JSON list of C-alpha atoms in Angstrom, two decimals:
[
{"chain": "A", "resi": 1, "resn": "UNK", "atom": "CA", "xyz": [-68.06, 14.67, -19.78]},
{"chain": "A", "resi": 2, "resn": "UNK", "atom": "CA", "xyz": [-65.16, 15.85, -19.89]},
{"chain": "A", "resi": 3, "resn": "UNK", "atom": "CA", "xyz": [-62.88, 17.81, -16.83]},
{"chain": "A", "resi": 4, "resn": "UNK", "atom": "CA", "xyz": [-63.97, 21.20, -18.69]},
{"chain": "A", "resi": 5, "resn": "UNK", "atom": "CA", "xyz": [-67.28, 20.61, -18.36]},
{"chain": "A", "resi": 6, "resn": "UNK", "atom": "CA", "xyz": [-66.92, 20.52, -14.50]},
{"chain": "A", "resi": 7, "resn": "UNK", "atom": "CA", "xyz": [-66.49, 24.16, -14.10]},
{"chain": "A", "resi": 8, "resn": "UNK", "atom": "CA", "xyz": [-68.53, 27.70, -13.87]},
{"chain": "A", "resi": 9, "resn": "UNK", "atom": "CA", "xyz": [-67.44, 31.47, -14.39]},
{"chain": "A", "resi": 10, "resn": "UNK", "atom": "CA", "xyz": [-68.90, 34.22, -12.83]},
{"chain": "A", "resi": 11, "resn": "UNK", "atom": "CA", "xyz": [-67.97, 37.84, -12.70]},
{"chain": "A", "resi": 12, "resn": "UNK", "atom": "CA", "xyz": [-68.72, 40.02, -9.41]},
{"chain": "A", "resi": 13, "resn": "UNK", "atom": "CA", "xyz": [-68.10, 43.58, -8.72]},
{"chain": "A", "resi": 14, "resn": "UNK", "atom": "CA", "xyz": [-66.82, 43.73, -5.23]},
{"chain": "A", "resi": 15, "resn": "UNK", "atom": "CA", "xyz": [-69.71, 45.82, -3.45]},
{"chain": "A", "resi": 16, "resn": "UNK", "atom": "CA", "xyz": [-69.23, 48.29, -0.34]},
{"chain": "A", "resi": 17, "resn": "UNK", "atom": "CA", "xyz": [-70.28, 46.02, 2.06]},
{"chain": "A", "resi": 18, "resn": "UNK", "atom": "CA", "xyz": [-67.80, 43.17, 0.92]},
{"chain": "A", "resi": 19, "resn": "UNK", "atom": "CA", "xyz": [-64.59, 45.74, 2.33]},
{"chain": "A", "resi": 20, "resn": "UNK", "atom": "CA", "xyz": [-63.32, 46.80, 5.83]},
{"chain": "A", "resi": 21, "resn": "UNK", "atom": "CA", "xyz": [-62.13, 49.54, 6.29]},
{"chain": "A", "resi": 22, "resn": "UNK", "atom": "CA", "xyz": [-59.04, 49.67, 4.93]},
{"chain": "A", "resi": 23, "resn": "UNK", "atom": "CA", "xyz": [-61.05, 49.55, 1.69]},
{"chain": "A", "resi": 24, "resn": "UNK", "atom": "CA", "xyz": [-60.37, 45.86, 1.03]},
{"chain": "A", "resi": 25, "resn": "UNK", "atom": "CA", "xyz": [-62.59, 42.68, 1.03]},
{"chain": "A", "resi": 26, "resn": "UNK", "atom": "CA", "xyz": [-62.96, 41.64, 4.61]},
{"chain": "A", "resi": 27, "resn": "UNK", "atom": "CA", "xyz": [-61.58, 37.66, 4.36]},
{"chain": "A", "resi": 28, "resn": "UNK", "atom": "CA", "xyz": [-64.34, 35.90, 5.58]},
{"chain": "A", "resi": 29, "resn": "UNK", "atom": "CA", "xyz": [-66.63, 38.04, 2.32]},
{"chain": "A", "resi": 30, "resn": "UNK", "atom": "CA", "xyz": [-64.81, 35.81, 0.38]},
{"chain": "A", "resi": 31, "resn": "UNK", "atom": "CA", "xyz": [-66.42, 32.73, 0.82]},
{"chain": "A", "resi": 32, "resn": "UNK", "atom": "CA", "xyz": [-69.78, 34.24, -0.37]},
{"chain": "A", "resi": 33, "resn": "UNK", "atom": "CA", "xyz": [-68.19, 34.87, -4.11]},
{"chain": "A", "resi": 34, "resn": "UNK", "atom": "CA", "xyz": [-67.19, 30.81, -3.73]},
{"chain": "A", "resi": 35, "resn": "UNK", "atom": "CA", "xyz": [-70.59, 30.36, -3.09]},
{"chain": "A", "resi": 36, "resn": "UNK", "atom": "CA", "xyz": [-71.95, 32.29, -6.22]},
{"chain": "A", "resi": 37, "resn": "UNK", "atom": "CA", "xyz": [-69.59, 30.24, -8.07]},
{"chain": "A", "resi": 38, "resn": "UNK", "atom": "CA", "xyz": [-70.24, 27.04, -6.65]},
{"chain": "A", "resi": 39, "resn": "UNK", "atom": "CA", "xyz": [-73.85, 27.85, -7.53]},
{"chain": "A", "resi": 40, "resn": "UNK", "atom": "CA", "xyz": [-73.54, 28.42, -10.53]},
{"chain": "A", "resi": 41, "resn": "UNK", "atom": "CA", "xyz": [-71.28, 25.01, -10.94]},
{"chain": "A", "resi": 42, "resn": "UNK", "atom": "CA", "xyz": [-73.54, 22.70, -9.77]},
{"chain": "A", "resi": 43, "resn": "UNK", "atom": "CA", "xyz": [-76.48, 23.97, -11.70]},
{"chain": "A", "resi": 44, "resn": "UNK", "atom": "CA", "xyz": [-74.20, 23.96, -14.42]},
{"chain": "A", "resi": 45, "resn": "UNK", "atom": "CA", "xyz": [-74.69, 20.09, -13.82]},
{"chain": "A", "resi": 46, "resn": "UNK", "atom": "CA", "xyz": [-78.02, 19.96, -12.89]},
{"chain": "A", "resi": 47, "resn": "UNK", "atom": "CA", "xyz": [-77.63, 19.54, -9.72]},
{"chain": "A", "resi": 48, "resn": "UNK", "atom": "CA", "xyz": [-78.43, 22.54, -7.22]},
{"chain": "A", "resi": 49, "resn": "UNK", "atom": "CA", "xyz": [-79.30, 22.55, -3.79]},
{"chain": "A", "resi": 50, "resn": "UNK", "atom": "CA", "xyz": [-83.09, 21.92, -4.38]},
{"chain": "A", "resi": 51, "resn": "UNK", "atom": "CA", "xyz": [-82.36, 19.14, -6.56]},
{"chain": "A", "resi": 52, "resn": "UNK", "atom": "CA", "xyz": [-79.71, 17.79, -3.81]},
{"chain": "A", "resi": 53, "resn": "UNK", "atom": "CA", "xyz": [-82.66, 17.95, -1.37]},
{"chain": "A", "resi": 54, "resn": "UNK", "atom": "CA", "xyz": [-84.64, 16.49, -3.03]},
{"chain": "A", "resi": 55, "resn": "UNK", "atom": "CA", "xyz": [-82.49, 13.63, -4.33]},
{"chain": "A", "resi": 56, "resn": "UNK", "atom": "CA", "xyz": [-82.44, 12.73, -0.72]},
{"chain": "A", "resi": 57, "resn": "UNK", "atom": "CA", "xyz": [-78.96, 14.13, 0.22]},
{"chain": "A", "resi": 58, "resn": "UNK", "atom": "CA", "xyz": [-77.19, 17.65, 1.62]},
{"chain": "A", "resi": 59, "resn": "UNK", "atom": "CA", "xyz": [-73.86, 18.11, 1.24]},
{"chain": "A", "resi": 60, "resn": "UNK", "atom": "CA", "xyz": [-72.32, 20.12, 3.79]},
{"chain": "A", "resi": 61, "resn": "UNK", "atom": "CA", "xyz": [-68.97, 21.98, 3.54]},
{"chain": "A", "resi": 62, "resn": "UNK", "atom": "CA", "xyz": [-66.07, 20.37, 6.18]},
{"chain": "A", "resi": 63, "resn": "UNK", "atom": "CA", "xyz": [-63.12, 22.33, 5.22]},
{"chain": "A", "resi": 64, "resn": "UNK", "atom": "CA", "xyz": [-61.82, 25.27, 3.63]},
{"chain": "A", "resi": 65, "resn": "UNK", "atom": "CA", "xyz": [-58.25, 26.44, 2.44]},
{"chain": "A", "resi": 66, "resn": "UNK", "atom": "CA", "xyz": [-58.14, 30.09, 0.94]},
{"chain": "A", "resi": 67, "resn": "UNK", "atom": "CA", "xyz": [-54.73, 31.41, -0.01]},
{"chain": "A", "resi": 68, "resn": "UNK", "atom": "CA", "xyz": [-54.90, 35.31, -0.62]},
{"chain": "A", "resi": 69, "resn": "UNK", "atom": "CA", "xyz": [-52.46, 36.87, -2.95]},
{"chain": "A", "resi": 70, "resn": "UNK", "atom": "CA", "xyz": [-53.46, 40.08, -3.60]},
{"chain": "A", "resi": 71, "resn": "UNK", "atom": "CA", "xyz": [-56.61, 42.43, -2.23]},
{"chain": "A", "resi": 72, "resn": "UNK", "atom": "CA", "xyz": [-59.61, 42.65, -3.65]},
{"chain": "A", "resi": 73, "resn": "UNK", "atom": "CA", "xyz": [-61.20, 46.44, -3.59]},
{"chain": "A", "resi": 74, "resn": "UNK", "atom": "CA", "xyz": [-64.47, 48.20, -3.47]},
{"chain": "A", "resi": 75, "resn": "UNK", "atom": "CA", "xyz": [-66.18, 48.81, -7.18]},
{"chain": "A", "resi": 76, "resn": "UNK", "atom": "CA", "xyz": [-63.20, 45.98, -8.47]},
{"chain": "A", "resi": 77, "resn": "UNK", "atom": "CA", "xyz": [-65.06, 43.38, -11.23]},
{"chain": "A", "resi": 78, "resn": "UNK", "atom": "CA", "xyz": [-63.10, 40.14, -10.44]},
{"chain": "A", "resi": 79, "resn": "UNK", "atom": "CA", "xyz": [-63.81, 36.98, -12.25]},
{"chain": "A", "resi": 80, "resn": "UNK", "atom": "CA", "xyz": [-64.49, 33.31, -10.04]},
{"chain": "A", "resi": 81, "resn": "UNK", "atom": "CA", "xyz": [-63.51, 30.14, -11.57]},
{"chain": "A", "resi": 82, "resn": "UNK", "atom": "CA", "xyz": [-65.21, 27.04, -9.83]},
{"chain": "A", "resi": 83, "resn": "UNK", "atom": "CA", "xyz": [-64.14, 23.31, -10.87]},
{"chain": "A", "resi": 84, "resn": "UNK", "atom": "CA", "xyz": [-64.67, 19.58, -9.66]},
{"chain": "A", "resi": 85, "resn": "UNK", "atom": "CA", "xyz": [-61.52, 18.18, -9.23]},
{"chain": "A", "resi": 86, "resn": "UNK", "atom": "CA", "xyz": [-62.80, 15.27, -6.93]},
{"chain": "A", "resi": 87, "resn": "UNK", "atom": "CA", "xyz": [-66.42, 13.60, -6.60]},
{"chain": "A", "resi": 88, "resn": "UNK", "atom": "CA", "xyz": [-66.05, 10.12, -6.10]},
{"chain": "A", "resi": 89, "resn": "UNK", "atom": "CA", "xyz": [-65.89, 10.18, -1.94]},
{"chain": "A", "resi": 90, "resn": "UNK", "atom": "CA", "xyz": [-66.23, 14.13, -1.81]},
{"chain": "A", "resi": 91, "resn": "UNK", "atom": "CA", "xyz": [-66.74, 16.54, -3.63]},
{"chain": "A", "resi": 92, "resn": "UNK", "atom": "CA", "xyz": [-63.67, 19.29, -3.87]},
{"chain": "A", "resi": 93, "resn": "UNK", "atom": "CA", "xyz": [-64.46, 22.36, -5.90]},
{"chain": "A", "resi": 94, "resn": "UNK", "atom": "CA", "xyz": [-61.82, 24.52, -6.23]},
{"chain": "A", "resi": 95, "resn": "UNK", "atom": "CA", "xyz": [-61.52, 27.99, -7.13]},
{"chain": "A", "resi": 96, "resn": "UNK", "atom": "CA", "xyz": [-59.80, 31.20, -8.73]},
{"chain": "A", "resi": 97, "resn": "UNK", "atom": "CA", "xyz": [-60.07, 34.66, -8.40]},
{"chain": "A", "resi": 98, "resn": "UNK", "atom": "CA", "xyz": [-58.72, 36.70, -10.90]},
{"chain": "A", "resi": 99, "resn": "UNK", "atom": "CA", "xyz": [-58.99, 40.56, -11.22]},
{"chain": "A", "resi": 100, "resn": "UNK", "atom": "CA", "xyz": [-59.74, 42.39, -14.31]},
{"chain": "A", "resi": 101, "resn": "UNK", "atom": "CA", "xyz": [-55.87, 42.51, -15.42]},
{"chain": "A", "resi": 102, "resn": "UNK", "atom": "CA", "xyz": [-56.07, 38.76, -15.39]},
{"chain": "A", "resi": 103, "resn": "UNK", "atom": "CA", "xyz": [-53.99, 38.23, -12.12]},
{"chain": "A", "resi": 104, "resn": "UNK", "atom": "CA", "xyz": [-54.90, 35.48, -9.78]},
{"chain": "A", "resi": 105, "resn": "UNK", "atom": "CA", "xyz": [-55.99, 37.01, -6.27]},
{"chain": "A", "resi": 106, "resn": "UNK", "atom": "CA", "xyz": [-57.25, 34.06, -4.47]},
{"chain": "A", "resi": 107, "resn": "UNK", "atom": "CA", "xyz": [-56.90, 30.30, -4.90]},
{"chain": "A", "resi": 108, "resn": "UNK", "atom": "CA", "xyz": [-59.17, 28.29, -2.76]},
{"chain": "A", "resi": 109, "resn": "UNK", "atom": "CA", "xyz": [-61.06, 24.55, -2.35]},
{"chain": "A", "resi": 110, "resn": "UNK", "atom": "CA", "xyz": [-64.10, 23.13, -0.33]},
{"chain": "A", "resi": 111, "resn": "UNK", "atom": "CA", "xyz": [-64.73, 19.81, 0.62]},
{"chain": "A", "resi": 112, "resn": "UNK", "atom": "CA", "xyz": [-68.21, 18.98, 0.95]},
{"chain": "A", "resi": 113, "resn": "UNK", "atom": "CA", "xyz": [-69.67, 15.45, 2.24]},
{"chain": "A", "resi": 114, "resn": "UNK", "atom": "CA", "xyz": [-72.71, 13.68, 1.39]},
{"chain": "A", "resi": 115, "resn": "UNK", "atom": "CA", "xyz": [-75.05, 13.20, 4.14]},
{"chain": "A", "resi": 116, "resn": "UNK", "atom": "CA", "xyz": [-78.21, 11.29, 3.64]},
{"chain": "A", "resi": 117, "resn": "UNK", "atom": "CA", "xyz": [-81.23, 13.40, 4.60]},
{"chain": "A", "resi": 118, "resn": "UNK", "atom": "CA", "xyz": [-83.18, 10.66, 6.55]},
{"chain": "A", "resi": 119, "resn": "UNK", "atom": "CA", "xyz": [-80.76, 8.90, 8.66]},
{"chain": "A", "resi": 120, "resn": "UNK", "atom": "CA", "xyz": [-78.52, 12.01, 8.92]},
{"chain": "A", "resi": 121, "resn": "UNK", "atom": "CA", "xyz": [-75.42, 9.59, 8.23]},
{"chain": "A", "resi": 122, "resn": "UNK", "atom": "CA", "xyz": [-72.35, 10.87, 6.18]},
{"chain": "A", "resi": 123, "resn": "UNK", "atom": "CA", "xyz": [-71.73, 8.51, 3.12]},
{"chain": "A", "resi": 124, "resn": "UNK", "atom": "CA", "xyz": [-68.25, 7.06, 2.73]},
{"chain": "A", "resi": 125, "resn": "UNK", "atom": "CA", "xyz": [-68.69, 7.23, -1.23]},
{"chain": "A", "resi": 126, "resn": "UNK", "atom": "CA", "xyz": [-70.73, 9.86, -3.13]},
{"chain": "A", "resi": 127, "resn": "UNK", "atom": "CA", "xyz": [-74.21, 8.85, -3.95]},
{"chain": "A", "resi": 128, "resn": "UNK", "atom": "CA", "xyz": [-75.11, 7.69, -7.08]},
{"chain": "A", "resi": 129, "resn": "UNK", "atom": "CA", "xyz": [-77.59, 11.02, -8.36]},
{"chain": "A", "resi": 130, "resn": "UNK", "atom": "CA", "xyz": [-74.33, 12.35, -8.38]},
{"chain": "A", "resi": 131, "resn": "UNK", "atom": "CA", "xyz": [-72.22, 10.52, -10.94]},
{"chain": "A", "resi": 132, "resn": "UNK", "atom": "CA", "xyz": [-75.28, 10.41, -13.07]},
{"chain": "A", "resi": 133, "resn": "UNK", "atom": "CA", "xyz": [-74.67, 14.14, -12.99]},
{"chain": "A", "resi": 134, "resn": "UNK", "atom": "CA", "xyz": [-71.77, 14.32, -13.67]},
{"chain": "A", "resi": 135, "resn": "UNK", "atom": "CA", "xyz": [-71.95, 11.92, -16.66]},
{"chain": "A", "resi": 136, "resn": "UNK", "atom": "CA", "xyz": [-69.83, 9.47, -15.03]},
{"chain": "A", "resi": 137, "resn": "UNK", "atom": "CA", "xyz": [-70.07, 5.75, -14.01]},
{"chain": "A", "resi": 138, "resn": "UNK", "atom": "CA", "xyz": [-69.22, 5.07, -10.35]}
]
């Protein structure tokens, strides 16, 4: 596969709930449109959060970076890019926020660790299920 293949659009109108009230996206809302994103990613490559249980791994998030350019507002229809741009020991999905003139908003990343289910131990490499994913040898 190739590097385009590791990445997911969606498109989400900013809802009243999302803003404070100064009429613009509370911060911490943000990480819920990564996580529409992100969802749509990994089922992109067949491999959701069921399908992460049940290959015997979860994969936590341990850090976030979010750089906010510009506000998002209530009613707004913003487009969120999510890509893989590391998998072999993590997995780093970055993202964009653009609004509907095309502007970027937000850049962001996660880092996520494997953890195997059963032992509850963090793996120093990413397992396996997930370079057969990805289309990728290890």
């Amino acid at each position: 596969m190739s590097e385009s293949n590791y990445r997911a659009e969606v498109d989400i109108t900013v809802s009243f709930h999302d803003c404070d009230p100064m009429g613009v996206v509370w911060h911490g809302n943000y990480f819920r449109f990564f996580e529409v994103a992100r969802e749509a990613l990994l089922r992109s490559v067949n491999y959701s959060y069921g399908e992460m249980a049940a290959s015997g791994y979860v994969w936590p998030v341990v850090d976030t970076h979010v750089k906010y350019r510009q506000p998002l507002r209530c009613e707004e229809v913003v487009r969120v890019v999510a890509s893989i741009s590391e998998y072999e020991n993590r997995l780093r999905i970055d993202y964009v926020i653009r609004n509907a003139a095309g502007q970027v908003t937000t850049k962001a990343h996660t880092l996520q660790v494997a953890v195997n289910a059963a032992t509850q131990e963090m793996c120093f490499v990413s397992p396996d299920i997930l370079f057969e994913r990805l289309g990728v040898k290890p």
